[in-house]
PDB file of C-alpha atoms (C1' of nucleotides) in Angstrom:
ATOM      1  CA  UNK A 741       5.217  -5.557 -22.166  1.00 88.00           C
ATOM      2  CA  UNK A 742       6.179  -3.588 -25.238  1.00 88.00           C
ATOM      3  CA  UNK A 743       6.920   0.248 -25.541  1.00 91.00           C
ATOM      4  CA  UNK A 744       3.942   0.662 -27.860  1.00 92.00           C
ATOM      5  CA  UNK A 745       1.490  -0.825 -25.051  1.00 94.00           C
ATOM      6  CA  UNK A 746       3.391   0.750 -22.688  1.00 97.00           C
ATOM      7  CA  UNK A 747       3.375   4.416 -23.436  1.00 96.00           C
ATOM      8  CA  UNK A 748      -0.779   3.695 -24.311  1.00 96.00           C
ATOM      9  CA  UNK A 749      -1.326   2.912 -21.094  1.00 97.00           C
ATOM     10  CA  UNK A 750       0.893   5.730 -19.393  1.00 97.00           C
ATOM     11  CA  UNK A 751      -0.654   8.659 -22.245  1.00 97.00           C
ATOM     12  CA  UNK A 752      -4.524   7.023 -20.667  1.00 97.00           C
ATOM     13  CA  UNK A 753      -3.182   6.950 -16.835  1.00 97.00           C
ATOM     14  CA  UNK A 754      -2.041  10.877 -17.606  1.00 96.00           C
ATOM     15  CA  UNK A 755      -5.291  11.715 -19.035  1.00 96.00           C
ATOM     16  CA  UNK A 756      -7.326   9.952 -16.341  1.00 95.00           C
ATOM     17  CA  UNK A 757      -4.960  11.031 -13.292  1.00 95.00           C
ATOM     18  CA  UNK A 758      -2.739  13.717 -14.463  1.00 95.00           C
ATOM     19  CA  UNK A 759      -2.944  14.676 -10.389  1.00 94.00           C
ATOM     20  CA  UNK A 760      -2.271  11.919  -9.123  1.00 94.00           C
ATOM     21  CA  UNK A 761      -0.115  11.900  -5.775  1.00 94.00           C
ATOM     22  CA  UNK A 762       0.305  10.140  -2.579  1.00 95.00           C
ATOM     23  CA  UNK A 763      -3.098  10.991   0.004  1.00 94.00           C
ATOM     24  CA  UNK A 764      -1.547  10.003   3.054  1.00 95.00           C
ATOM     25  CA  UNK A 765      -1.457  13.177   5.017  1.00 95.00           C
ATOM     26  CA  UNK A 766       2.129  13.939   6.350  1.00 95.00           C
ATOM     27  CA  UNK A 767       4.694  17.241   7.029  1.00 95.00           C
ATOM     28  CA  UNK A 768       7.953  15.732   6.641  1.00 96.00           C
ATOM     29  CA  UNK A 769       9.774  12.553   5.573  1.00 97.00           C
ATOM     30  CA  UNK A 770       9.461  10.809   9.276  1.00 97.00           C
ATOM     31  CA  UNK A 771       5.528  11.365   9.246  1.00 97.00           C
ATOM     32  CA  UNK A 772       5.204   9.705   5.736  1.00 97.00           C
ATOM     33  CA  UNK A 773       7.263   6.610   6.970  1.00 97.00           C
ATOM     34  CA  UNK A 774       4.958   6.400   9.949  1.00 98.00           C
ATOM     35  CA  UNK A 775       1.666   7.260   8.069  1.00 97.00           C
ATOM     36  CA  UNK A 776       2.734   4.646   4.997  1.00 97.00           C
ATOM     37  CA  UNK A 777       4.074   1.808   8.038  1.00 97.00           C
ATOM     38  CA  UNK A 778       1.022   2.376   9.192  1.00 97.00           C
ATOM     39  CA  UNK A 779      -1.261   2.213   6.009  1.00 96.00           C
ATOM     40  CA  UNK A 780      -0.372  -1.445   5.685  1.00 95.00           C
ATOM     41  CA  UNK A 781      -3.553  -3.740   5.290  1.00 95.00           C
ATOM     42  CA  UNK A 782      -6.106  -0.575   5.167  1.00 95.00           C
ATOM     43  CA  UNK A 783      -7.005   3.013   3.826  1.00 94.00           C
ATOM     44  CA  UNK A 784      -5.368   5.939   3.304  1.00 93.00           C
ATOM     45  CA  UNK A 785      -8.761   7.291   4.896  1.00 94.00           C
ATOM     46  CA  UNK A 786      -8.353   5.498   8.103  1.00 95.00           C
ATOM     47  CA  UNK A 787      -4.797   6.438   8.582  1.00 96.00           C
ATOM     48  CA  UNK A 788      -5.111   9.639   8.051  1.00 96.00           C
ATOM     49  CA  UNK A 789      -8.239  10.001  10.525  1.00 95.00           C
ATOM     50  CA  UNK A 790      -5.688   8.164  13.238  1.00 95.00           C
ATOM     51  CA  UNK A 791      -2.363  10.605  11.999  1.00 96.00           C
ATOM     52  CA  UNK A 792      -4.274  13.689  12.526  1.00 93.00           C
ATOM     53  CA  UNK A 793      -4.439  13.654  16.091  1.00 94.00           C
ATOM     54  CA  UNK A 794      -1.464  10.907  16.514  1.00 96.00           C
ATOM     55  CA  UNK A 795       0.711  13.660  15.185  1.00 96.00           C
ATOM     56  CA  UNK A 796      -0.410  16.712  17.697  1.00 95.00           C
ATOM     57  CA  UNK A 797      -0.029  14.303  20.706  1.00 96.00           C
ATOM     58  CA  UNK A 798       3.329  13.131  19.829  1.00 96.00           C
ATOM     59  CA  UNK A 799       5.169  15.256  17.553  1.00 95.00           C
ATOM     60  CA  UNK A 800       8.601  13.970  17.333  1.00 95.00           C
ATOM     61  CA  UNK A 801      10.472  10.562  17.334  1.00 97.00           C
ATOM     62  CA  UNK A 802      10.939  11.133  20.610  1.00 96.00           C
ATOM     63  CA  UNK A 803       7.829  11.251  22.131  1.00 96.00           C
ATOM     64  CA  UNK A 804       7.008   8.038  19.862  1.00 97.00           C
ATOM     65  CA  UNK A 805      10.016   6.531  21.318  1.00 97.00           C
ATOM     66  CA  UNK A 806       8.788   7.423  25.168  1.00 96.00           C
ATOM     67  CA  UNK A 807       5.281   6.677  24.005  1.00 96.00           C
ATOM     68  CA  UNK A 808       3.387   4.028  26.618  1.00 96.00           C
ATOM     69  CA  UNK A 809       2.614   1.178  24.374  1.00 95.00           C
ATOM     70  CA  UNK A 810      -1.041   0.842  25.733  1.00 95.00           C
ATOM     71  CA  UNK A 811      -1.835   4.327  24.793  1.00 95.00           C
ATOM     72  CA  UNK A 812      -0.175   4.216  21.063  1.00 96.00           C
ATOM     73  CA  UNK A 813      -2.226   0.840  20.866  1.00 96.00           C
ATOM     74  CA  UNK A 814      -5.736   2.923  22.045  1.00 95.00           C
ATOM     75  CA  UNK A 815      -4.722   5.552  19.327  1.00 96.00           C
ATOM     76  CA  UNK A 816      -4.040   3.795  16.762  1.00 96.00           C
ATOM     77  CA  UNK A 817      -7.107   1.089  17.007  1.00 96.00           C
ATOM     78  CA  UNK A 818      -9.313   1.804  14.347  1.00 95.00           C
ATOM     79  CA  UNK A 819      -6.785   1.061  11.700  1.00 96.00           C
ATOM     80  CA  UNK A 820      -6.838  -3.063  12.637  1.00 95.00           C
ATOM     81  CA  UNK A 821      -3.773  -4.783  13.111  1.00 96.00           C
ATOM     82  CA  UNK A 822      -2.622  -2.117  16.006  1.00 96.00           C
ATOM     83  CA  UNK A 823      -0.776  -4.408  18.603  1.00 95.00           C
ATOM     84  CA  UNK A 824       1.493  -5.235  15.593  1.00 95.00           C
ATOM     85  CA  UNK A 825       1.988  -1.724  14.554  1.00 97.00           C
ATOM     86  CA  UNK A 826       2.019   0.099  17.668  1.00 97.00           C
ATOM     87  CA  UNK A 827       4.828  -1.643  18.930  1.00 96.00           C
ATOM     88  CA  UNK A 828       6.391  -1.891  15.917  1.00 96.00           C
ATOM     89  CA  UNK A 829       6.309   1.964  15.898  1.00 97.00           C
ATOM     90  CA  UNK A 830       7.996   2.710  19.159  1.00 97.00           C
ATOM     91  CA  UNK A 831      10.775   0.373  18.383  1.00 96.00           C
ATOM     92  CA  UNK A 832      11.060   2.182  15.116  1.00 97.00           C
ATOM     93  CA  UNK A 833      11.736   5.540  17.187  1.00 97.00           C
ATOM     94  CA  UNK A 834      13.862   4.209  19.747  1.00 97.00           C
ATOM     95  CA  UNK A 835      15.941   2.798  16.511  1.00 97.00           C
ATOM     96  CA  UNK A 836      16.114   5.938  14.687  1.00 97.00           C
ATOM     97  CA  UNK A 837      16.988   7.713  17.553  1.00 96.00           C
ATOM     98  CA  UNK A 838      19.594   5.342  18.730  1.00 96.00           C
ATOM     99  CA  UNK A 839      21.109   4.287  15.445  1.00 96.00           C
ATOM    100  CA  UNK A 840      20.461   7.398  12.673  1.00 97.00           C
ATOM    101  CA  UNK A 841      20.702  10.323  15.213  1.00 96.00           C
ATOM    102  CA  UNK A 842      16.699  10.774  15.047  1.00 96.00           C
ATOM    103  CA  UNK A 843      16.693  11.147  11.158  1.00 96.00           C
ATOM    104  CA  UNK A 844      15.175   8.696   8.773  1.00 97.00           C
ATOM    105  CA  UNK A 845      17.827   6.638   6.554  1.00 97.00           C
ATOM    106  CA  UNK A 846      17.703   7.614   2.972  1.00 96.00           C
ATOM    107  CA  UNK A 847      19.144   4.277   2.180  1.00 96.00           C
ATOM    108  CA  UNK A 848      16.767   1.278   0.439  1.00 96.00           C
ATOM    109  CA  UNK A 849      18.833  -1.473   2.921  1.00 95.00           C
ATOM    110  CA  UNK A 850      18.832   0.572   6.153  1.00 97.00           C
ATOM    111  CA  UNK A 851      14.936   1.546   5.753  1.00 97.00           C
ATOM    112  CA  UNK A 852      14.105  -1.767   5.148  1.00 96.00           C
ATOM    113  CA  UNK A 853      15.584  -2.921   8.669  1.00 96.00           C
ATOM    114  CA  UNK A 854      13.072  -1.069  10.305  1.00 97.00           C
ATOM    115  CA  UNK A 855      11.001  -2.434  12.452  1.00 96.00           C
ATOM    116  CA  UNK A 856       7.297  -3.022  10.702  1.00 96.00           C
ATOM    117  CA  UNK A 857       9.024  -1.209   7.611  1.00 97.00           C
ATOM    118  CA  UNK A 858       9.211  -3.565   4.771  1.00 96.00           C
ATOM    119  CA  UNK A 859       9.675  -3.307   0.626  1.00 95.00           C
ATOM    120  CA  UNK A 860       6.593  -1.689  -0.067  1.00 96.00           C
ATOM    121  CA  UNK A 861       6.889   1.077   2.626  1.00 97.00           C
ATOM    122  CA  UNK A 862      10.705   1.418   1.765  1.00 97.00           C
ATOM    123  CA  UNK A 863       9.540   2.122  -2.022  1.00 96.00           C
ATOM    124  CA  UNK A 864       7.084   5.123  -1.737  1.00 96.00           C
ATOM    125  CA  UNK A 865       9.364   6.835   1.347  1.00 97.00           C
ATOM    126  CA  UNK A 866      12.072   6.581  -1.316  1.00 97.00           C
ATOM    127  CA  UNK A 867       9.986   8.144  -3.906  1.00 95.00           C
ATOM    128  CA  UNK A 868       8.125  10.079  -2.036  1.00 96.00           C
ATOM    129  CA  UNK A 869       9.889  11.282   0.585  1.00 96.00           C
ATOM    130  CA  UNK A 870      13.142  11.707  -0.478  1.00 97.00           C
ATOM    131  CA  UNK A 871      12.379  12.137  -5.140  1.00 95.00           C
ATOM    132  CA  UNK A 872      14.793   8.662  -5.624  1.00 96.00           C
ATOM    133  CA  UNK A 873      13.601   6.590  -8.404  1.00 95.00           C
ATOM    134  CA  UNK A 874      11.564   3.233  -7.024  1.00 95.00           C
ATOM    135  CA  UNK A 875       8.003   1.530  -7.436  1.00 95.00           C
ATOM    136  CA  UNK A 876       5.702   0.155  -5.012  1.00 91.00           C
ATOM    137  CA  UNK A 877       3.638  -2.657  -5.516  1.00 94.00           C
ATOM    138  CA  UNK A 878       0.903  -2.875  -3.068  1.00 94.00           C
ATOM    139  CA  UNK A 879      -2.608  -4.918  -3.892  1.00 94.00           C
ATOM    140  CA  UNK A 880      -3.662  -2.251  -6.436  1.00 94.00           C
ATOM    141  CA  UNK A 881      -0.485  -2.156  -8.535  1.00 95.00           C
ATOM    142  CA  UNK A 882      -0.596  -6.165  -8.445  1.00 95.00           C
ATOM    143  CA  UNK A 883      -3.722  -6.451  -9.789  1.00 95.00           C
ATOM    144  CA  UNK A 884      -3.226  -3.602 -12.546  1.00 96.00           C
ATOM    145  CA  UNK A 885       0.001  -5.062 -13.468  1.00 96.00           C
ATOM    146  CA  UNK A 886      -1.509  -8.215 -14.266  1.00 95.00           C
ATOM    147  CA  UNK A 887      -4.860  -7.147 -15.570  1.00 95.00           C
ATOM    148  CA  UNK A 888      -2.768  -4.755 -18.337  1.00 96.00           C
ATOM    149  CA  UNK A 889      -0.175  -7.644 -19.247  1.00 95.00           C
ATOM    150  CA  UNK A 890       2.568  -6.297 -17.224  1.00 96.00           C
ATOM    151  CA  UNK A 891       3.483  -9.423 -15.204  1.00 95.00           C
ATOM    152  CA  UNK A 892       1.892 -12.544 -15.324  1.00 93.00           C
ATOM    153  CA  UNK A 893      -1.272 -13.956 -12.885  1.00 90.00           C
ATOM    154  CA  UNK A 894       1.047 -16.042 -10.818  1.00 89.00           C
ATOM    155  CA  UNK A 895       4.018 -13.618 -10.645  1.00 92.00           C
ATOM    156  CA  UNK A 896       5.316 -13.262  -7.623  1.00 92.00           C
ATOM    157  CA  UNK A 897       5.324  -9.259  -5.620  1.00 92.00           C
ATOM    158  CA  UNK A 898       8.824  -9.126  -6.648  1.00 92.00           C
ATOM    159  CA  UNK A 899       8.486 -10.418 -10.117  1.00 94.00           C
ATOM    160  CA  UNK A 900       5.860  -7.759 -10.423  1.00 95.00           C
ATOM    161  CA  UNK A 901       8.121  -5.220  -9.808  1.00 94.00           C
ATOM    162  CA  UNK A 902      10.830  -6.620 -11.860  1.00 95.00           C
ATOM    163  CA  UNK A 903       8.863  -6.895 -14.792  1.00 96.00           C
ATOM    164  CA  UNK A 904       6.971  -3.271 -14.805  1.00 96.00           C
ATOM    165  CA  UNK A 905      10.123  -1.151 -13.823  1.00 96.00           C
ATOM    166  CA  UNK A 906      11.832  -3.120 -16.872  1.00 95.00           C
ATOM    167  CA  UNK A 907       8.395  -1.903 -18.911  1.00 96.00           C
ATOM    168  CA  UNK A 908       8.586   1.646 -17.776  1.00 97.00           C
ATOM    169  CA  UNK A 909      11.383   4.522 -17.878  1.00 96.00           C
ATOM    170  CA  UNK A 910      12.965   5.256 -14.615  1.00 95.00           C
ATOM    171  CA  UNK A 911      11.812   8.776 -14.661  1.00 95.00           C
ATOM    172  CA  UNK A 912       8.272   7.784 -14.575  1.00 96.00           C
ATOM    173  CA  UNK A 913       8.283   5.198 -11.704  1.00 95.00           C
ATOM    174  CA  UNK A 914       7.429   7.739  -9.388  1.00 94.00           C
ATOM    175  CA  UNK A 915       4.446   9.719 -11.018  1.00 95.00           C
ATOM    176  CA  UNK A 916       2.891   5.788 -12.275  1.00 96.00           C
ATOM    177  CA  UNK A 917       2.811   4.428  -9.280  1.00 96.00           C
ATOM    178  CA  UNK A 918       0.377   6.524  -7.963  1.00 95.00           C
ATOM    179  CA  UNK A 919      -1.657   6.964 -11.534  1.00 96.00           C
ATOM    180  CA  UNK A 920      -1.545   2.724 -10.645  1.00 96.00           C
ATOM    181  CA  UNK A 921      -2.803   3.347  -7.413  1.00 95.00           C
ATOM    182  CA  UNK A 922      -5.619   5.704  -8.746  1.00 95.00           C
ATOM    183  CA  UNK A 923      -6.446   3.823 -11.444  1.00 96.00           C
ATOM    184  CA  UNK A 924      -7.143   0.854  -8.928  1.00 94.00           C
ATOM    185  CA  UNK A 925      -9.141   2.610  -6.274  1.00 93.00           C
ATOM    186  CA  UNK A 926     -11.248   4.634  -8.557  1.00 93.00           C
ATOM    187  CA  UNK A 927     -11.627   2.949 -11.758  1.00 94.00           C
ATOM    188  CA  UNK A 928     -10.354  -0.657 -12.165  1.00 94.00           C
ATOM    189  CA  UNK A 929     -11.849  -1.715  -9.421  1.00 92.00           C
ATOM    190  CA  UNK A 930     -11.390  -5.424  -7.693  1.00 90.00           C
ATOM    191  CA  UNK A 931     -14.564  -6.165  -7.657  1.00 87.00           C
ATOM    192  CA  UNK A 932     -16.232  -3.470  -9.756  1.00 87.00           C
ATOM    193  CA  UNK A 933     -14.408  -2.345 -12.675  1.00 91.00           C
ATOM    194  CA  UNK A 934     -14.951   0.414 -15.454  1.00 91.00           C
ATOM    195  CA  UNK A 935     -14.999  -2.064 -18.470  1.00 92.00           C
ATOM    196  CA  UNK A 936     -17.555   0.008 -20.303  1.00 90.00           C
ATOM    197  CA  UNK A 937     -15.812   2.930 -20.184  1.00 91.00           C
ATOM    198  CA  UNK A 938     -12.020   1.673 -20.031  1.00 94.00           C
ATOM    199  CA  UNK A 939     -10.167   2.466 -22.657  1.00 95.00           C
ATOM    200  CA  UNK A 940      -7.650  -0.766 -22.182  1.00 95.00           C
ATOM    201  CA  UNK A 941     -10.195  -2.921 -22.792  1.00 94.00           C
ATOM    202  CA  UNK A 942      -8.507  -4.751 -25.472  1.00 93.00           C
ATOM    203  CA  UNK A 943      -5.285  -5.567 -23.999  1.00 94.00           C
ATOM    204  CA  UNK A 944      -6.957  -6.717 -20.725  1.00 94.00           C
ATOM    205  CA  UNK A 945      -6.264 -10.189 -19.409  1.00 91.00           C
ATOM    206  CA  UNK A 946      -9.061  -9.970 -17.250  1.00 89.00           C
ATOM    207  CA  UNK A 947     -11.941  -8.803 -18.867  1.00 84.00           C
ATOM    208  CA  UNK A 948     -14.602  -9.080 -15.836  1.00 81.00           C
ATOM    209  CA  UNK A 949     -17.393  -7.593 -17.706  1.00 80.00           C
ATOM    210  CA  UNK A 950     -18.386  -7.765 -21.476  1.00 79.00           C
ATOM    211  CA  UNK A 951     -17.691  -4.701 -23.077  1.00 73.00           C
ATOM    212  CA  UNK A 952     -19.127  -5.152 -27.245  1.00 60.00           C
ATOM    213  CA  UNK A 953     -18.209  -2.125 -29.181  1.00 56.00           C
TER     214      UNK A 953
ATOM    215  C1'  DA B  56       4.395 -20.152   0.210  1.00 72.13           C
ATOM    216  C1'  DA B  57       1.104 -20.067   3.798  1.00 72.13           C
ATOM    217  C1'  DC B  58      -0.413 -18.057   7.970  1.00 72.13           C
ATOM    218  C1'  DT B  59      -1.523 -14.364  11.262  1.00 72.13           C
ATOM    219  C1'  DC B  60      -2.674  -9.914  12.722  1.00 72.13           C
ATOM    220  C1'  DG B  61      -7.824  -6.745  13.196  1.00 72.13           C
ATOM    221  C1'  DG B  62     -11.218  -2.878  13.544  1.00 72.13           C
ATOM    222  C1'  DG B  63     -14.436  -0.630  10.709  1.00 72.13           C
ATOM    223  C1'  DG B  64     -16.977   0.180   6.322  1.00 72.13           C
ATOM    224  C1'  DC B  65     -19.938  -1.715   3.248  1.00 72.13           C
ATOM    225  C1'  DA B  66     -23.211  -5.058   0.979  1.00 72.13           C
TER     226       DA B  66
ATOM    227  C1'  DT C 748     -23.185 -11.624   9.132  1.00 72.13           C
ATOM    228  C1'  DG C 749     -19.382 -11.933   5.954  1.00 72.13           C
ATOM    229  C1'  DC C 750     -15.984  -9.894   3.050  1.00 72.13           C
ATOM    230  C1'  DC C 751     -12.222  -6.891   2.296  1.00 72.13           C
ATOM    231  C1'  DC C 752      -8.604  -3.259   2.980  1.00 72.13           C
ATOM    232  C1'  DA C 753      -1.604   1.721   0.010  1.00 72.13           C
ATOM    233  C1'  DG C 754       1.739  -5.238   4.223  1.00 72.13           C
ATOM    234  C1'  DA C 755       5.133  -7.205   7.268  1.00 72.13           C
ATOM    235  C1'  DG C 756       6.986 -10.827  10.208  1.00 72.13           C
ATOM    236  C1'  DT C 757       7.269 -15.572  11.382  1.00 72.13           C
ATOM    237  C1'  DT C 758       7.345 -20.388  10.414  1.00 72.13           C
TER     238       DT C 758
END
DNA sequence: AACTCGGGGCA
DNA sequence: TGCCCAGAGTT
């Protein structure tokens, strides 16, 4: 992707979502790892309906850690996928309470080890949690990446994120993920897209609905 | 690279 | 009813 292309579709991200931020409800850098961990394969909506109360009954790593499985798998339910993650998120407390003194690692390799913590989650509690420079590609970004020319249809995750922190300056990973992310939930739609009223029209590889000018 | 986990919202 | 959702781990 060239500059020129580039910086269009950053100036229209910045005009459509000059606000746009990370949703998952959380107070501190441990509660965004377990809210994003948790996020995996559903809606920020969901998790934050589960995180509201998840966070009053157990409100350190600790209690996580001590947590009966059975109960953090009847809390967590709604969300899908909760055996996985429920267990996955009591190992993850008894690891960062037995290996980083009950702090979150600020380290890409050492979050990644986490249990049920993999590149995607690693990315935004880098950039979000903790301001360092990195990009998540979830299913939005993918699919905005390749509609806008970024990466290429069969591009792999990692190729995606290759080839769009190569496209875009360092500085402004952080802010365009999310305006990504936004753009994908609310206008550029899977299924339903804003064609009409998209202003990348022309440099779309997907075109899903006839737009004549 | 393909497969599995999964309840709930929505058409 | 069937499809899909801010992924990760295993094979």
């Amino acid at each position: 992707m060239n500059k020129e292309k580039t910086n269009k579709v950053l100036d229209y991200f910045e005009e459509l979502f000059p606000d746009a931020h990370c949703e998952l409800n959380h107070q501190n850098v441990f509660e965004l790892l377990v809210a994003v961990m948790l996020s995996a394969q559903t809606t920020d909506k969901k998790v934050n309906q589960v995180t509201a109360s998840l966070f009053k009954k157990y409100p350190t790593v600790e209690s996580f850690a001590l947590a009966s499985l059975e109960d953090l798998q009847n809390d967590i339910k709604i969300i899908g996928l909760y055996r996985n993650k429920a267990k996955n998120l009591k190992k993850m407390a008894q690891v960062l309470l037995e290996e980083y003194n009950g702090e979150v690692p600020k380290t890409r390799k050492e979050l990644e080890s986490l249990p049920g913590v993999g590149r995607k989650t690693t990315n935004v509690v880098l950039s979000v949690g903790f301001d360092e420079p990195a990009f998540a590609v979830d299913t939005h970004v993918e699919r905005i990446s390749k509609r806008l020319g970024f990466a290429k249809k069969d591009d792999t995750v990692n190729d995606v994120e290759r080839k769009v922190c190569r496209s875009i300056p360092r500085d402004r990973w952080n802010k365009a993920h999310h305006q990504f992310i936004f753009f994908g939930r609310y206008f550029c739609k899977a299924q339903n897209p804003n064609c009409k009223e998209c202003h990348l029209y022309d440099m779309c590889k997907d075109k899903i609905k006839e737009v004549r000018k």
